[in-house]
CSV table of N, CA and C in Angstrom, one decimal:
chain,number,residue,atom,x,y,z
N,1125,UNK,N,0.8,-1.2,0.0
N,1125,UNK,CA,0.0,0.0,0.0
N,1125,UNK,C,0.9,1.3,0.0
N,1126,UNK,N,0.4,2.3,-0.7
N,1126,UNK,CA,1.1,3.5,-0.7
N,1126,UNK,C,0.9,4.3,0.6
N,1127,UNK,N,2.0,5.1,1.0
N,1127,UNK,CA,1.8,5.8,2.2
N,1127,UNK,C,0.6,6.8,2.2
N,1128,UNK,N,0.4,7.4,1.0
N,1128,UNK,CA,-0.7,8.3,1.0
N,1128,UNK,C,-2.1,7.7,1.3
N,1129,UNK,N,-2.3,6.4,0.9
N,1129,UNK,CA,-3.5,5.7,1.2
N,1129,UNK,C,-3.6,5.5,2.7
N,1130,UNK,N,-2.5,5.1,3.3
N,1130,UNK,CA,-2.5,4.8,4.7
N,1130,UNK,C,-2.8,6.1,5.5
N,1131,UNK,N,-2.2,7.2,5.1
N,1131,UNK,CA,-2.4,8.5,5.7
N,1131,UNK,C,-3.9,8.9,5.6
N,1132,UNK,N,-4.5,8.7,4.4
N,1132,UNK,CA,-5.9,9.0,4.2
N,1132,UNK,C,-6.8,8.2,5.2
N,1133,UNK,N,-6.5,6.9,5.3
N,1133,UNK,CA,-7.3,6.0,6.1
N,1133,UNK,C,-7.2,6.5,7.6
N,1134,UNK,N,-5.9,6.7,8.0
N,1134,UNK,CA,-5.7,7.2,9.4
N,1134,UNK,C,-6.4,8.5,9.7
N,1135,UNK,N,-6.2,9.4,8.7
N,1135,UNK,CA,-6.9,10.7,8.9
N,1135,UNK,C,-8.4,10.6,9.0
N,1136,UNK,N,-9.0,9.8,8.2
N,1136,UNK,CA,-10.4,9.6,8.2
N,1136,UNK,C,-10.9,9.0,9.5
N,1137,UNK,N,-10.2,8.0,10.0
N,1137,UNK,CA,-10.5,7.3,11.2
N,1137,UNK,C,-10.3,8.3,12.4
N,1138,UNK,N,-9.3,9.1,12.4
N,1138,UNK,CA,-9.0,10.0,13.4
N,1138,UNK,C,-10.1,11.1,13.4
N,1139,UNK,N,-10.5,11.6,12.3
N,1139,UNK,CA,-11.5,12.6,12.1
N,1139,UNK,C,-12.8,12.1,12.7
N,1140,UNK,N,-13.2,10.9,12.4
N,1140,UNK,CA,-14.4,10.3,12.9
N,1140,UNK,C,-14.4,10.1,14.4
N,1141,UNK,N,-13.2,9.6,14.9
N,1141,UNK,CA,-13.1,9.4,16.3
N,1141,UNK,C,-13.2,10.8,17.1
N,1142,UNK,N,-12.5,11.8,16.6
N,1142,UNK,CA,-12.6,13.1,17.3
N,1142,UNK,C,-14.0,13.7,17.2
N,1143,UNK,N,-14.6,13.6,16.0
N,1143,UNK,CA,-16.0,14.1,15.9
N,1143,UNK,C,-16.9,13.4,16.9
N,1144,UNK,N,-16.7,12.0,17.0
N,1144,UNK,CA,-17.6,11.3,18.0
N,1144,UNK,C,-17.3,11.7,19.4
N,1145,UNK,N,-16.0,11.9,19.8
N,1145,UNK,CA,-15.7,12.3,21.1
N,1145,UNK,C,-16.2,13.7,21.4
N,1146,UNK,N,-16.1,14.6,20.5
N,1146,UNK,CA,-16.6,15.9,20.7
N,1146,UNK,C,-18.2,15.9,20.9
N,1147,UNK,N,-18.8,15.1,20.0
N,1147,UNK,CA,-20.3,14.9,20.1
N,1147,UNK,C,-20.7,14.3,21.5
N,1148,UNK,N,-19.9,13.3,21.9
N,1148,UNK,CA,-20.2,12.6,23.2
N,1148,UNK,C,-20.0,13.6,24.4
N,1149,UNK,N,-18.9,14.4,24.3
N,1149,UNK,CA,-18.6,15.2,25.5
N,1149,UNK,C,-19.0,16.7,25.3
N,1150,UNK,N,-19.8,17.0,24.3
N,1150,UNK,CA,-20.2,18.4,24.1
N,1150,UNK,C,-20.9,19.0,25.4
N,1151,UNK,N,-21.7,18.1,26.0
N,1151,UNK,CA,-22.4,18.6,27.2
N,1151,UNK,C,-21.5,18.8,28.4
N,1152,UNK,N,-20.4,18.1,28.3
N,1152,UNK,CA,-19.4,18.2,29.5
N,1152,UNK,C,-18.3,19.2,29.2
N,1153,UNK,N,-18.4,19.9,28.1
N,1153,UNK,CA,-17.4,20.9,27.8
N,1153,UNK,C,-16.2,20.4,27.1
N,1154,UNK,N,-16.4,19.3,26.4
N,1154,UNK,CA,-15.2,18.6,25.7
N,1154,UNK,C,-14.8,19.4,24.5
N,1155,UNK,N,-15.6,20.3,24.0
N,1155,UNK,CA,-15.2,21.0,22.7
N,1155,UNK,C,-14.0,21.9,23.0
N,1156,UNK,N,-13.9,22.4,24.2
N,1156,UNK,CA,-12.8,23.3,24.5
N,1156,UNK,C,-11.5,22.5,24.4
N,1157,UNK,N,-11.4,21.3,24.9
N,1157,UNK,CA,-10.1,20.6,24.8
N,1157,UNK,C,-10.1,19.7,23.5
N,1158,UNK,N,-11.3,19.5,22.9
N,1158,UNK,CA,-11.4,18.6,21.7
N,1158,UNK,C,-10.8,19.3,20.5
N,1159,UNK,N,-11.0,20.6,20.3
N,1159,UNK,CA,-10.6,21.2,19.1
N,1159,UNK,C,-9.0,21.4,19.0
N,1160,UNK,N,-8.4,21.8,20.1
N,1160,UNK,CA,-6.9,21.9,20.0
N,1160,UNK,C,-6.3,20.5,19.7
N,1161,UNK,N,-6.9,19.4,20.3
N,1161,UNK,CA,-6.4,18.1,20.0
N,1161,UNK,C,-6.6,17.7,18.5
N,1162,UNK,N,-7.8,18.1,18.0
N,1162,UNK,CA,-8.1,17.9,16.6
N,1162,UNK,C,-7.1,18.6,15.7
N,1163,UNK,N,-6.8,19.9,16.0
N,1163,UNK,CA,-5.8,20.6,15.2
N,1163,UNK,C,-4.4,20.0,15.2
N,1164,UNK,N,-4.1,19.6,16.5
N,1164,UNK,CA,-2.8,19.0,16.6
N,1164,UNK,C,-2.7,17.6,15.9
N,1165,UNK,N,-3.8,16.9,15.9
N,1165,UNK,CA,-3.8,15.6,15.2
N,1165,UNK,C,-3.7,15.8,13.6
N,1166,UNK,N,-4.4,16.8,13.1
N,1166,UNK,CA,-4.3,17.1,11.7
N,1166,UNK,C,-2.9,17.6,11.3
N,1167,UNK,N,-2.3,18.4,12.2
N,1167,UNK,CA,-0.9,18.9,11.9
N,1167,UNK,C,0.0,17.7,11.9
N,1168,UNK,N,-0.1,16.7,12.8
N,1168,UNK,CA,0.7,15.5,12.9
N,1168,UNK,C,0.5,14.7,11.6
N,1169,UNK,N,-0.7,14.6,11.1
N,1169,UNK,CA,-1.0,13.8,9.9
N,1169,UNK,C,-0.3,14.4,8.7
N,1170,UNK,N,-0.5,15.7,8.6
N,1170,UNK,CA,0.1,16.4,7.4
N,1170,UNK,C,1.7,16.4,7.5
N,1171,UNK,N,2.2,16.5,8.7
N,1171,UNK,CA,3.7,16.4,8.9
N,1171,UNK,C,4.2,15.0,8.5
N,1172,UNK,N,3.4,14.0,8.9
N,1172,UNK,CA,3.8,12.6,8.5
N,1172,UNK,C,3.7,12.4,7.0
N,1173,UNK,N,2.6,12.9,6.4
N,1173,UNK,CA,2.5,12.8,4.9
N,1173,UNK,C,3.6,13.5,4.2
N,1174,UNK,N,4.0,14.7,4.7
N,1174,UNK,CA,5.1,15.4,4.1
N,1174,UNK,C,6.4,14.7,4.2
N,1175,UNK,N,6.6,14.1,5.5
N,1175,UNK,CA,7.9,13.4,5.7
N,1175,UNK,C,8.0,12.1,4.9
N,1176,UNK,N,6.8,11.4,4.7
N,1176,UNK,CA,6.9,10.2,3.9
N,1176,UNK,C,7.1,10.5,2.4
N,1177,UNK,N,6.6,11.7,2.0
N,1177,UNK,CA,6.8,12.1,0.6
N,1177,UNK,C,8.2,12.5,0.3
N,1178,UNK,N,8.8,13.1,1.3
N,1178,UNK,CA,10.2,13.7,1.2
N,1178,UNK,C,11.3,12.7,1.6
N,1179,UNK,N,10.9,11.5,2.1
N,1179,UNK,CA,11.8,10.5,2.6
N,1179,UNK,C,12.6,10.0,1.4
N,1180,UNK,N,13.9,9.8,1.6
N,1180,UNK,CA,14.7,9.2,0.6
N,1180,UNK,C,14.2,7.7,0.3
N,1181,UNK,N,14.3,7.3,-0.9
N,1181,UNK,CA,13.8,6.0,-1.4
N,1181,UNK,C,14.7,4.9,-1.2
N,1182,UNK,N,15.7,5.0,-0.3
N,1182,UNK,CA,16.6,3.9,0.0
N,1182,UNK,C,16.2,3.1,1.2
N,1183,UNK,N,16.4,1.8,1.3
N,1183,UNK,CA,16.0,1.0,2.4
N,1183,UNK,C,16.8,1.4,3.7
N,1184,UNK,N,16.1,1.2,4.8
N,1184,UNK,CA,16.8,1.5,6.1
N,1184,UNK,C,17.8,0.4,6.4
N,1185,UNK,N,19.0,0.8,6.9
N,1185,UNK,CA,20.0,-0.2,7.2
N,1185,UNK,C,19.9,-0.7,8.6
């Protein structure tokens, strides 16, 4: 599988999970801590995608 496909699957699963958590905890004020986590997770996903795209194509020793 290509890294981009894996990133997309992980991003989709993470998005669904975060949306579910925010929906479950909205009454308990989870949105306040949910959104910074969501932004951080998205940043990590894009950083990983960028790193995988920029990674040298030689095998690890």
